[in-house]
Amino acid sequence: MNADGDGRRGRAVPLCRMRGQVGSDTDMSNQVAFRDAPFQLRGSTFTMMVLKVSDPHNPNFFPVLSGKIAQAPNFFRNAGVVLDLDDLPAGMPFDMDAFCKLLKNLGLMAVGLLGGTKQQQDAALARGMALIAAPRGKVELFDPLAGTGRSPAQGLANVQGQGQPQAQAAPNPAPAPAPAPMPEPAPQRSAMVIAENVRSGRQIYAPGGDLVVIGSVSPGAELLADGSIHVYGALRGRALAGVSGDQGARIFCQSLDAELVSIAGLYRVSEDIGKDIRRRQVQIYLNNGYLHIDPLATNVA
Amino acid sequence: MAKIITMTSGKGGVGKTTSSAAFGTGLALRGFKTCIIDFDVGLRNLDLIMGCERRVVFDFINVINGEARLSQALIKDKRVENLYILPTSQTRDKDALTQEGVGKILDELKKEFDYILCDSPAGIEKGALMALYWADHAIIVTNPEVSSVRDSDRILGVIQAKSRRAEQGLEPVKEHLLVTRYDPDRVEKGEMLKVEDVLEILAIPLLGIIPESPAVLKASNVGMPVVLDDKSNAGLAYADAVGRFLGETIEHRFIKPEKKGFLDRLLRRTA
């Protein structure tokens, strides 16, 4: 999601977390039986709309929502939505049944509840909705740069160890009481793909995953990703991978001429990037707390 | 007592950033500890003109937002002692500036520096207002051309109405006029306004006249403030302007067309 914003946003919610849950890995007979089963049960990732409800009793709630839907009726027709009631003031009465019926009138299907209190979860289950564990860092994942004044530079720590105290991303907010019917799998990652040149002044953040740019990145542009960054073109701007602290994140580019590269807060500015690797295909990674910039093998020969 | 100087113009493209770089460097060359701040959020250029674009890590906006300390964002010039640059953000916009945030940073800088030079963006909107609000001095950069003069007149009005000194009824901001891109040949032909014409309209003290010079573009492209080029007329004119700002009486030069003859030129140079 880039900083320009986008009216229609979705968030990836791992809807099904069953992979590896049916039959234990050690139970061979069970696995064989499963292979012959007349169905396949697999995990898959969908982009779901999450409806974050903060004031359902506001008389404008449904008119405004209806207006939003009218902007893209085909997109919203019979679309499933996951309800997120975390912003509901504590103790505010919430009639799950009535609310979902009103949503239905607008053509939206409430299919699940994200987090929520015990009472809300019971109401959701009674309606046949699924309970969905709150993903990690849920609030930040949504639209991390809008209006919070938070800058990706918060993810930067000085190489000399003078990084500001809040250098690393703040710990995730306390997770909502998750129903957690199954153990949490490793976080799902999907790549954000930008198939154009990234101009000066543009800032693109790929929350929770990799960022792929098919094009060049101009000086003054900034790429950020929780995962790795791949640039199929010249990297002349800034690239910050692993901004939430993933030290395994890497940066790849076709031609390195970056203003700054950073992985998990360790950075190097353009001036400190050696001439020998400039304008070459490189990968940048962390090893033993050092930022390494290596030419890609194909370029060595 | 530290002084805040704002380099502003209203109109774009008249040479604010070039002048900020040259003037700030000139002050530092005179031994004053000087910091030049780029207020043009989203259109960052001062770092290029100062030749420090390869060393930018944190910026002015990071400091305003408390994401970095001032000492982390300040870039020390490698050529001139006492000279520091505070670059701005290229990815944010002017709304990232707040009066309080800017004021807090300027207060902090005042403890360390003799002069804080604010390189204003063009226009009379938020960015320009933030750059001029805290000013003690304003240097108005004007080209000898009618639209530039009108815009300068406008920005002078804004300074007189919206600066902190105006709001709080203090001694007004000291105004100085810097005429840039002055081409004596074209003035002679009547294609360009005379300095007298500009002064008649703006009616503020003349700090300097910077002649049009190929050295300016060259200096920008190699990231060297033109004042460091002591072979160029423009560089010398900026050095003179710094002297006048500091209270020296220096005659204006480079305002008459250069004589064409070789002998004349030789005589002028040695005179």
Coordinates of C-alpha atoms in Angstrom, one line a residue:
Chain A
M1 CA 0.0 0.0 0.0
N2 CA 1.7 3.2 -1.0
A3 CA 1.3 6.5 0.8
D4 CA -1.0 7.9 -1.8
G5 CA -3.7 5.8 -0.3
D6 CA -6.3 3.9 -2.1
G7 CA -10.0 3.9 -1.6
R8 CA -10.5 0.2 -1.8
R9 CA -8.3 -1.6 0.6
G10 CA -8.2 -5.2 1.6
R11 CA -6.1 -7.1 4.0
A12 CA -4.8 -10.6 3.7
V13 CA -6.2 -12.8 6.5
P14 CA -5.2 -16.4 6.6
L15 CA -8.6 -17.8 6.4
C16 CA -7.7 -21.4 6.8
R17 CA -4.9 -22.6 8.9
M18 CA -5.4 -26.3 8.5
R19 CA -2.3 -27.2 6.7
G20 CA -0.4 -29.8 8.7
Q21 CA -3.2 -30.0 11.2
V22 CA -5.0 -33.0 9.8
G23 CA -3.3 -36.1 10.9
S24 CA 0.0 -35.9 12.7
D25 CA 3.2 -36.0 10.7
T26 CA 4.3 -39.1 12.5
D27 CA 1.1 -41.1 11.9
M28 CA 1.8 -42.7 8.6
S29 CA -1.4 -44.7 8.3
N30 CA -3.4 -41.6 8.9
Q31 CA -1.5 -39.8 6.2
V32 CA -2.1 -42.5 3.7
A33 CA -5.7 -42.6 4.5
F34 CA -5.8 -38.9 4.0
R35 CA -4.2 -39.1 0.6
D36 CA -7.0 -41.3 -0.6
A37 CA -9.7 -39.1 0.9
P38 CA -12.4 -37.9 -1.5
F39 CA -11.5 -34.3 -0.8
Q40 CA -8.5 -32.1 -0.4
L41 CA -8.1 -29.9 2.6
R42 CA -5.5 -27.2 2.0
G43 CA -4.5 -23.8 3.5
S44 CA -5.0 -20.8 1.3
T45 CA -4.8 -17.1 1.6
F46 CA -7.4 -14.6 0.5
T47 CA -7.6 -10.9 0.6
M48 CA -10.6 -10.1 2.8
M49 CA -12.2 -6.9 3.6
V50 CA -12.1 -6.1 7.3
L51 CA -14.9 -3.8 8.6
K52 CA -13.5 -2.0 11.6
V53 CA -16.5 -0.9 13.6
S54 CA -16.0 1.9 16.1
D55 CA -19.5 3.5 16.4
P56 CA -22.2 1.3 15.0
H57 CA -25.0 3.4 16.6
N58 CA -24.0 6.5 14.6
P59 CA -27.0 7.2 12.5
N60 CA -24.6 7.9 9.5
F61 CA -23.0 4.5 9.8
F62 CA -25.0 2.6 7.2
P63 CA -25.7 5.6 4.9
V64 CA -21.9 6.3 4.6
L65 CA -21.1 2.6 4.2
S66 CA -23.8 2.4 1.5
G67 CA -22.2 5.4 -0.3
K68 CA -18.9 3.7 -0.2
I69 CA -20.3 0.5 -1.7
A70 CA -22.1 2.5 -4.4
Q71 CA -18.7 3.6 -5.7
A72 CA -17.8 0.1 -6.7
P73 CA -21.0 -2.0 -6.6
N74 CA -19.6 -5.0 -8.5
F75 CA -16.6 -5.2 -6.2
F76 CA -18.8 -5.3 -3.1
R77 CA -21.6 -7.5 -4.4
N78 CA -22.0 -10.5 -2.0
A79 CA -18.5 -9.8 -0.7
G80 CA -17.5 -11.5 2.5
V81 CA -16.3 -9.2 5.3
V82 CA -14.6 -9.9 8.5
L83 CA -15.7 -7.8 11.5
D84 CA -13.2 -6.2 13.7
L85 CA -14.8 -4.8 16.9
D86 CA -11.7 -3.9 18.8
D87 CA -12.4 -0.2 18.4
L88 CA -15.8 -0.5 20.0
P89 CA -15.8 1.3 23.3
A90 CA -15.8 -1.2 26.1
G91 CA -19.3 -1.9 27.3
M92 CA -21.1 -0.5 24.3
P93 CA -24.0 -2.8 23.4
F94 CA -23.6 -4.5 20.1
D95 CA -26.3 -6.5 18.5
M96 CA -24.4 -8.9 16.2
D97 CA -27.6 -10.3 14.6
A98 CA -29.2 -7.0 13.7
F99 CA -25.9 -5.6 12.5
C100 CA -25.2 -8.5 10.2
K101 CA -28.7 -8.3 8.8
L102 CA -28.2 -4.6 8.0
L103 CA -24.9 -5.6 6.3
K104 CA -26.7 -8.3 4.3
N105 CA -29.2 -5.6 3.1
L106 CA -26.2 -3.8 1.6
G107 CA -25.0 -7.0 0.0
L108 CA -22.2 -7.7 2.4
M109 CA -21.8 -11.1 4.1
A110 CA -20.3 -11.1 7.5
V111 CA -18.3 -14.3 7.4
G112 CA -16.0 -14.0 10.4
L113 CA -15.1 -12.1 13.5
L114 CA -11.5 -11.0 14.1
G115 CA -10.6 -11.2 17.8
G116 CA -13.4 -9.9 19.9
T117 CA -14.7 -10.5 23.4
K118 CA -16.1 -13.8 24.5
Q119 CA -19.7 -12.4 24.2
Q120 CA -19.1 -11.2 20.7
Q121 CA -17.5 -14.5 19.7
D122 CA -20.5 -16.4 21.0
A123 CA -22.8 -14.2 19.1
A124 CA -20.7 -14.7 16.0
L125 CA -20.7 -18.5 16.4
A126 CA -24.4 -18.5 16.8
R127 CA -24.7 -16.8 13.5
G128 CA -22.4 -19.3 11.8
M129 CA -19.5 -16.9 11.5
A130 CA -16.0 -18.1 11.8
L131 CA -13.7 -16.9 14.5
I132 CA -10.4 -15.6 13.2
A133 CA -7.3 -15.1 15.2
A134 CA -6.1 -11.5 15.1
P135 CA -3.0 -11.4 12.8
R136 CA 0.2 -10.1 14.3
G137 CA 0.5 -6.3 14.4
K138 CA -2.9 -6.0 13.0
V139 CA -3.5 -2.3 13.3
E140 CA -0.1 -1.4 11.8
L141 CA -0.6 -3.8 8.9
F142 CA -3.6 -1.9 7.6
D143 CA -2.4 1.5 6.5
P144 CA 0.8 2.0 8.3
L145 CA 1.8 5.4 7.0
A146 CA -1.5 7.2 6.9
G147 CA -1.8 10.1 9.3
T148 CA 0.1 8.6 12.1
G149 CA 3.2 10.7 11.4
R150 CA 5.2 7.6 11.8
S151 CA 8.0 7.4 9.4
P152 CA 9.9 4.4 8.2
A153 CA 13.0 6.1 9.5
Q154 CA 11.9 4.8 12.9
G155 CA 13.1 1.5 11.6
L156 CA 16.6 2.8 11.2
A157 CA 19.2 2.2 13.8
N158 CA 22.6 3.7 13.4
V159 CA 25.4 1.3 12.5
Q160 CA 27.5 2.7 15.3
G161 CA 24.8 1.7 17.7
Q162 CA 23.5 5.2 18.3
G163 CA 20.1 4.4 17.0
Q164 CA 17.3 6.2 18.7
P165 CA 15.6 4.3 21.5
Q166 CA 12.5 3.5 19.4
A167 CA 14.6 2.4 16.5
Q168 CA 13.0 -1.0 16.2
A169 CA 9.4 -1.2 15.4
A170 CA 7.4 -1.0 18.6
P171 CA 6.2 -4.4 19.9
N172 CA 2.9 -5.4 18.6
P173 CA -0.1 -4.3 20.6
A174 CA -1.5 -6.8 23.0
P175 CA -3.3 -9.3 20.8
A176 CA -7.0 -9.5 21.1
P177 CA -8.2 -12.5 23.0
A178 CA -7.9 -14.9 20.1
P179 CA -10.0 -18.0 20.0
A180 CA -6.9 -19.7 18.6
P181 CA -8.5 -23.1 17.8
M182 CA -5.2 -24.1 16.3
P183 CA -1.6 -23.1 16.9
E184 CA -0.4 -20.0 15.1
P185 CA 1.5 -20.9 11.9
A186 CA 4.4 -18.9 10.6
P187 CA 3.1 -15.5 9.3
Q188 CA 1.9 -15.7 5.7
R189 CA 3.8 -13.5 3.3
S190 CA 2.7 -12.2 0.0
A191 CA 4.7 -9.9 -2.2
M192 CA 3.6 -6.5 -3.3
V193 CA 4.4 -6.0 -7.0
I194 CA 4.9 -2.5 -8.5
A195 CA 5.2 -2.8 -12.3
E196 CA 6.4 0.7 -13.0
N197 CA 9.2 3.1 -12.3
V198 CA 9.1 4.6 -8.9
R199 CA 9.5 8.4 -9.1
S200 CA 11.2 10.7 -6.7
G201 CA 9.2 11.5 -3.6
R202 CA 7.1 8.4 -3.8
Q203 CA 7.1 6.1 -0.8
I204 CA 6.0 2.5 -1.0
Y205 CA 5.6 0.2 1.9
A206 CA 5.0 -3.5 1.6
P207 CA 3.6 -4.5 5.1
G208 CA 4.2 -8.0 6.1
G209 CA 6.0 -9.2 3.0
D210 CA 8.3 -8.6 0.1
L211 CA 8.3 -5.7 -2.3
V212 CA 9.0 -6.3 -6.0
V213 CA 9.6 -3.4 -8.3
I214 CA 9.7 -4.1 -12.0
G215 CA 11.3 -0.8 -13.1
S216 CA 13.7 1.7 -11.7
V217 CA 13.7 3.6 -8.5
S218 CA 14.6 7.3 -8.8
P219 CA 16.7 9.2 -6.3
G220 CA 14.4 10.6 -3.6
A221 CA 12.0 7.6 -3.8
E222 CA 11.7 5.3 -0.8
L223 CA 10.9 1.6 -0.8
L224 CA 10.1 -0.2 2.5
A225 CA 9.2 -3.7 3.2
D226 CA 8.8 -6.0 6.2
G227 CA 10.3 -8.6 4.0
S228 CA 12.8 -8.4 1.1
I229 CA 13.0 -5.9 -1.7
H230 CA 13.6 -6.9 -5.3
V231 CA 14.2 -4.2 -7.9
Y232 CA 14.3 -5.3 -11.5
G233 CA 15.9 -2.1 -12.7
A234 CA 18.3 0.5 -11.3
L235 CA 18.0 1.3 -7.6
R236 CA 18.8 5.0 -7.2
G237 CA 16.6 5.9 -4.3
R238 CA 16.3 4.4 -0.8
A239 CA 15.5 0.8 0.0
L240 CA 14.8 -0.4 3.6
A241 CA 14.1 -4.1 3.9
G242 CA 13.1 -5.8 7.1
V243 CA 11.8 -2.6 8.6
S244 CA 9.9 -4.5 11.4
G245 CA 13.2 -6.2 12.4
D246 CA 13.5 -9.2 10.1
Q247 CA 17.2 -9.7 9.9
G248 CA 16.8 -12.3 7.2
A249 CA 15.4 -9.8 4.7
R250 CA 17.5 -9.0 1.7
I251 CA 17.7 -6.4 -1.1
F252 CA 18.3 -7.4 -4.7
C253 CA 18.7 -5.0 -7.6
Q254 CA 19.9 -4.9 -11.2
S255 CA 22.0 -1.8 -10.8
L256 CA 23.0 -0.4 -7.4
D257 CA 23.2 3.4 -7.2
A258 CA 21.1 3.7 -4.0
E259 CA 21.0 6.7 -1.7
L260 CA 20.7 4.4 1.2
V261 CA 20.2 0.8 1.8
S262 CA 19.0 -0.7 5.1
I263 CA 18.2 -4.1 6.5
A264 CA 16.5 -4.4 9.8
G265 CA 17.7 -1.0 10.8
L266 CA 21.3 -1.4 9.8
Y267 CA 22.1 1.0 7.0
R268 CA 24.7 2.3 4.6
V269 CA 24.5 5.6 2.8
S270 CA 25.5 6.1 -0.8
E271 CA 28.8 7.6 0.1
D272 CA 29.9 4.4 1.9
I273 CA 29.0 2.1 -1.0
G274 CA 32.2 1.1 -2.7
K275 CA 32.8 2.0 -6.3
D276 CA 33.5 -1.6 -7.1
I277 CA 29.9 -2.6 -6.6
R278 CA 28.3 0.5 -7.9
R279 CA 26.0 0.1 -10.9
R280 CA 26.2 -3.7 -10.6
Q281 CA 23.7 -6.4 -9.9
V282 CA 24.0 -7.0 -6.2
Q283 CA 22.3 -8.5 -3.2
I284 CA 22.4 -6.9 0.2
Y285 CA 22.0 -8.9 3.4
L286 CA 22.9 -9.1 7.0
N287 CA 25.5 -11.5 8.4
N288 CA 26.8 -11.4 11.9
G289 CA 25.4 -8.0 12.4
Y290 CA 27.2 -6.6 9.4
L291 CA 25.6 -5.3 6.2
H292 CA 27.1 -7.1 3.2
I293 CA 26.8 -6.0 -0.4
D294 CA 27.8 -8.7 -2.8
P295 CA 27.7 -8.8 -6.6
L296 CA 25.3 -11.5 -7.8
A297 CA 27.1 -14.5 -9.0
T298 CA 26.1 -14.1 -12.7
N299 CA 27.9 -10.8 -12.7
V300 CA 31.2 -12.2 -11.4
A301 CA 32.0 -14.4 -14.4
Chain B
M1 CA 22.8 35.7 20.0
A2 CA 22.0 33.4 17.2
K3 CA 20.1 34.9 14.3
I4 CA 17.6 33.2 12.0
I5 CA 17.8 34.3 8.4
T6 CA 15.1 33.2 5.9
M7 CA 15.9 33.2 2.2
T8 CA 12.6 33.7 0.4
S9 CA 11.2 35.1 -2.8
G10 CA 7.6 34.1 -3.5
K11 CA 8.4 33.2 -7.0
G12 CA 10.1 29.9 -7.9
G13 CA 13.3 29.5 -9.8
V14 CA 14.9 32.8 -8.9
G15 CA 17.9 31.3 -7.0
K16 CA 16.8 30.8 -3.4
T17 CA 18.6 27.5 -2.9
T18 CA 21.7 28.6 -4.8
S19 CA 21.7 31.8 -2.7
S20 CA 21.2 29.9 0.5
A21 CA 24.0 27.6 -0.2
A22 CA 26.3 30.5 -1.2
F23 CA 25.3 32.9 1.5
G24 CA 25.4 30.2 4.3
T25 CA 28.8 29.0 3.1
G26 CA 30.0 32.7 3.0
L27 CA 29.0 33.2 6.6
A28 CA 30.8 30.0 7.6
L29 CA 33.9 31.1 5.7
R30 CA 33.8 34.2 7.9
G31 CA 34.1 32.0 10.9
F32 CA 30.4 32.0 12.0
K33 CA 28.9 28.6 12.9
T34 CA 26.2 28.3 10.4
C35 CA 23.4 25.8 9.7
I36 CA 21.4 25.8 6.4
I37 CA 17.9 24.2 6.7
D38 CA 16.0 23.0 3.6
F39 CA 12.3 23.9 4.1
D40 CA 11.3 22.7 0.7
V41 CA 9.7 19.4 2.0
G42 CA 9.0 17.0 -0.9
L43 CA 11.3 18.9 -3.3
R44 CA 14.6 18.4 -1.6
N45 CA 17.4 20.2 -3.4
L46 CA 19.7 21.9 -1.0
D47 CA 21.7 18.7 -0.4
L48 CA 22.4 18.5 -4.2
I49 CA 23.6 22.1 -4.4
M50 CA 25.7 21.5 -1.3
G51 CA 27.1 18.2 -2.7
C52 CA 26.1 16.2 0.4
E53 CA 23.2 14.2 -1.1
R54 CA 25.2 10.9 -0.7
R55 CA 25.3 11.4 3.1
V56 CA 21.6 12.0 3.9
V57 CA 20.2 9.5 6.4
F58 CA 17.8 11.4 8.6
D59 CA 16.1 14.6 7.8
F60 CA 14.4 17.7 9.2
I61 CA 11.0 16.0 9.3
N62 CA 12.4 13.0 11.2
V63 CA 13.7 15.4 13.8
I64 CA 10.4 17.3 14.0
N65 CA 8.6 13.9 14.5
G66 CA 11.1 12.9 17.2
E67 CA 12.3 9.9 15.1
A68 CA 15.9 11.1 15.1
R69 CA 18.1 13.5 17.1
L70 CA 19.2 16.7 15.6
S71 CA 22.8 15.6 15.8
Q72 CA 21.9 12.5 13.6
A73 CA 20.3 14.6 10.9
L74 CA 22.8 17.5 10.7
I75 CA 25.4 17.0 7.9
K76 CA 28.8 18.6 8.4
D77 CA 30.2 20.2 5.3
K78 CA 33.6 18.6 4.3
R79 CA 35.0 21.7 2.8
V80 CA 34.1 24.5 5.2
E81 CA 34.6 24.5 8.9
N82 CA 31.5 25.6 10.9
L83 CA 29.1 24.7 8.2
Y84 CA 26.2 22.3 8.6
I85 CA 23.2 21.3 6.5
L86 CA 19.9 20.0 7.6
P87 CA 18.3 18.3 4.7
T88 CA 14.6 17.8 4.3
S89 CA 12.4 14.9 3.4
Q90 CA 11.7 14.1 -0.3
T91 CA 8.8 11.7 0.5
R92 CA 6.7 13.9 2.7
D93 CA 4.9 17.2 2.1
K94 CA 4.7 20.6 3.7
D95 CA 2.0 19.4 6.1
A96 CA 4.7 17.6 8.0
L97 CA 5.9 21.0 9.2
T98 CA 4.4 22.4 12.3
Q99 CA 5.0 25.8 13.8
E100 CA 5.8 24.3 17.2
G101 CA 8.0 21.6 15.7
V102 CA 10.0 24.0 13.7
G103 CA 10.3 26.4 16.6
K104 CA 11.6 23.7 18.9
I105 CA 14.3 22.7 16.5
L106 CA 15.3 26.3 15.8
D107 CA 15.6 26.9 19.5
E108 CA 17.8 23.9 19.8
L109 CA 20.0 25.0 16.9
K110 CA 20.2 28.6 18.4
K111 CA 22.2 27.2 21.3
E112 CA 24.9 25.9 19.0
F113 CA 24.9 28.1 15.9
D114 CA 25.6 31.8 15.2
Y115 CA 23.4 31.8 12.1
I116 CA 20.5 29.6 11.0
L117 CA 19.6 30.1 7.4
C118 CA 16.2 28.8 6.3
D119 CA 15.9 28.0 2.6
S120 CA 12.3 28.7 1.9
P121 CA 10.2 26.9 -0.8
A122 CA 8.5 29.1 -3.4
G123 CA 5.0 30.3 -2.8
I124 CA 3.2 31.9 0.1
E125 CA 1.7 28.7 1.5
K126 CA 2.5 26.6 4.4
G127 CA 6.1 25.7 3.6
A128 CA 7.1 29.3 3.0
L129 CA 5.1 30.5 6.0
M130 CA 6.9 28.0 8.2
A131 CA 10.3 29.1 6.9
L132 CA 9.6 32.8 7.5
Y133 CA 7.7 32.6 10.8
W134 CA 10.6 32.5 13.1
A135 CA 12.9 34.8 11.0
D136 CA 15.0 37.7 12.4
H137 CA 16.2 38.6 9.0
A138 CA 14.7 38.0 5.6
I139 CA 16.7 38.0 2.4
I140 CA 14.4 38.5 -0.6
V141 CA 15.8 37.0 -3.7
T142 CA 14.5 38.8 -6.8
N143 CA 15.3 38.5 -10.5
P144 CA 15.2 41.8 -12.5
E145 CA 12.0 40.9 -14.1
V146 CA 8.4 42.1 -13.4
S147 CA 6.7 39.0 -12.2
S148 CA 9.6 38.2 -9.8
V149 CA 9.4 41.7 -8.4
R150 CA 5.7 41.5 -7.9
D151 CA 6.0 38.2 -6.1
S152 CA 8.7 39.6 -3.9
D153 CA 6.5 42.5 -3.0
R154 CA 3.8 40.0 -2.0
I155 CA 6.1 37.9 0.2
L156 CA 7.3 41.1 1.9
G157 CA 3.7 41.8 2.8
V158 CA 3.4 38.3 4.2
I159 CA 6.5 38.7 6.3
Q160 CA 5.1 42.0 7.7
A161 CA 1.8 40.3 8.5
K162 CA 2.5 36.7 9.5
S163 CA 5.9 36.4 11.0
R164 CA 6.4 35.8 14.7
R165 CA 7.8 39.3 15.1
A166 CA 4.8 40.8 13.4
E167 CA 2.3 38.7 15.4
Q168 CA 3.9 39.5 18.7
G169 CA 4.5 43.1 17.9
L170 CA 8.3 42.9 18.2
E171 CA 10.8 44.8 16.2
P172 CA 10.0 43.9 12.6
V173 CA 12.0 41.3 10.6
K174 CA 15.0 43.0 8.9
E175 CA 14.5 42.8 5.2
H176 CA 17.3 42.6 2.6
L177 CA 17.2 42.5 -1.2
L178 CA 19.3 40.2 -3.2
V179 CA 19.0 40.7 -6.9
T180 CA 20.2 37.6 -8.8
R181 CA 20.7 36.7 -12.4
Y182 CA 21.5 40.3 -13.2
D183 CA 22.7 40.7 -16.8
P184 CA 24.2 44.2 -17.3
D185 CA 24.2 43.9 -21.1
R186 CA 20.5 43.2 -21.2
V187 CA 19.8 45.9 -18.7
E188 CA 21.7 48.3 -21.0
K189 CA 19.5 47.2 -23.9
G190 CA 16.4 47.7 -21.9
E191 CA 15.5 44.0 -21.8
M192 CA 15.8 43.7 -18.1
L193 CA 14.8 45.8 -15.2
K194 CA 17.4 48.1 -13.7
V195 CA 18.4 47.7 -10.1
E196 CA 17.0 51.2 -9.4
D197 CA 13.6 50.1 -10.8
V198 CA 13.5 47.0 -8.6
L199 CA 14.5 49.1 -5.6
E200 CA 11.9 51.7 -6.3
I201 CA 9.1 49.1 -6.1
L202 CA 10.4 47.0 -3.2
A203 CA 12.0 49.8 -1.2
I204 CA 14.2 47.7 1.0
P205 CA 18.0 47.9 1.5
L206 CA 20.0 46.3 -1.2
L207 CA 22.2 43.5 0.0
G208 CA 23.8 42.5 -3.3
I209 CA 23.5 42.1 -7.0
I210 CA 24.6 38.7 -8.3
P211 CA 25.5 38.8 -12.0
E212 CA 24.2 36.1 -14.4
S213 CA 27.1 33.7 -14.6
P214 CA 27.7 30.3 -16.1
A215 CA 29.6 29.5 -12.9
V216 CA 26.3 29.2 -11.0
L217 CA 25.0 26.3 -13.1
K218 CA 28.3 24.6 -13.1
A219 CA 28.6 25.0 -9.3
S220 CA 25.1 23.5 -8.8
N221 CA 25.9 20.6 -11.0
V222 CA 29.0 19.7 -9.1
G223 CA 27.5 20.3 -5.7
M224 CA 29.7 23.2 -4.8
P225 CA 28.3 26.5 -3.4
V226 CA 29.3 29.1 -6.0
V227 CA 30.9 31.4 -3.3
L228 CA 33.8 28.9 -3.1
D229 CA 34.5 29.7 -6.7
D230 CA 36.6 32.9 -6.2
K231 CA 37.3 33.2 -9.9
S232 CA 33.6 33.8 -10.7
N233 CA 31.9 37.1 -10.5
A234 CA 28.9 35.5 -9.0
G235 CA 31.0 33.9 -6.2
L236 CA 32.7 37.3 -5.5
A237 CA 29.3 39.0 -5.5
Y238 CA 27.9 36.6 -2.9
A239 CA 31.0 37.1 -0.7
D240 CA 30.4 40.9 -0.9
A241 CA 26.8 40.4 0.1
V242 CA 27.9 38.4 3.1
G243 CA 30.2 41.3 4.0
R244 CA 27.4 43.8 3.7
F245 CA 25.1 41.7 5.8
L246 CA 27.8 41.7 8.5
G247 CA 27.8 45.5 8.4
E248 CA 30.7 46.2 6.1
T249 CA 30.5 48.9 3.5
I250 CA 31.3 47.3 0.1
E251 CA 30.7 48.9 -3.2
H252 CA 28.5 47.0 -5.6
R253 CA 30.3 45.6 -8.6
F254 CA 29.5 43.7 -11.8
I255 CA 26.6 46.1 -12.5
K256 CA 28.0 47.7 -15.6
P257 CA 28.5 45.8 -18.9
E258 CA 32.1 44.6 -19.3
K259 CA 34.0 46.5 -21.9
K260 CA 34.5 44.6 -25.0
G261 CA 38.0 45.5 -25.9
F262 CA 40.9 43.4 -24.7
L263 CA 42.9 46.4 -23.5
D264 CA 39.9 47.8 -21.7
R265 CA 39.3 44.6 -19.9
L266 CA 43.0 44.4 -19.0
L267 CA 42.9 47.9 -17.6
R268 CA 39.7 47.2 -15.6
R269 CA 41.0 44.1 -14.0
T270 CA 44.2 45.7 -12.9
A271 CA 42.6 48.9 -11.8

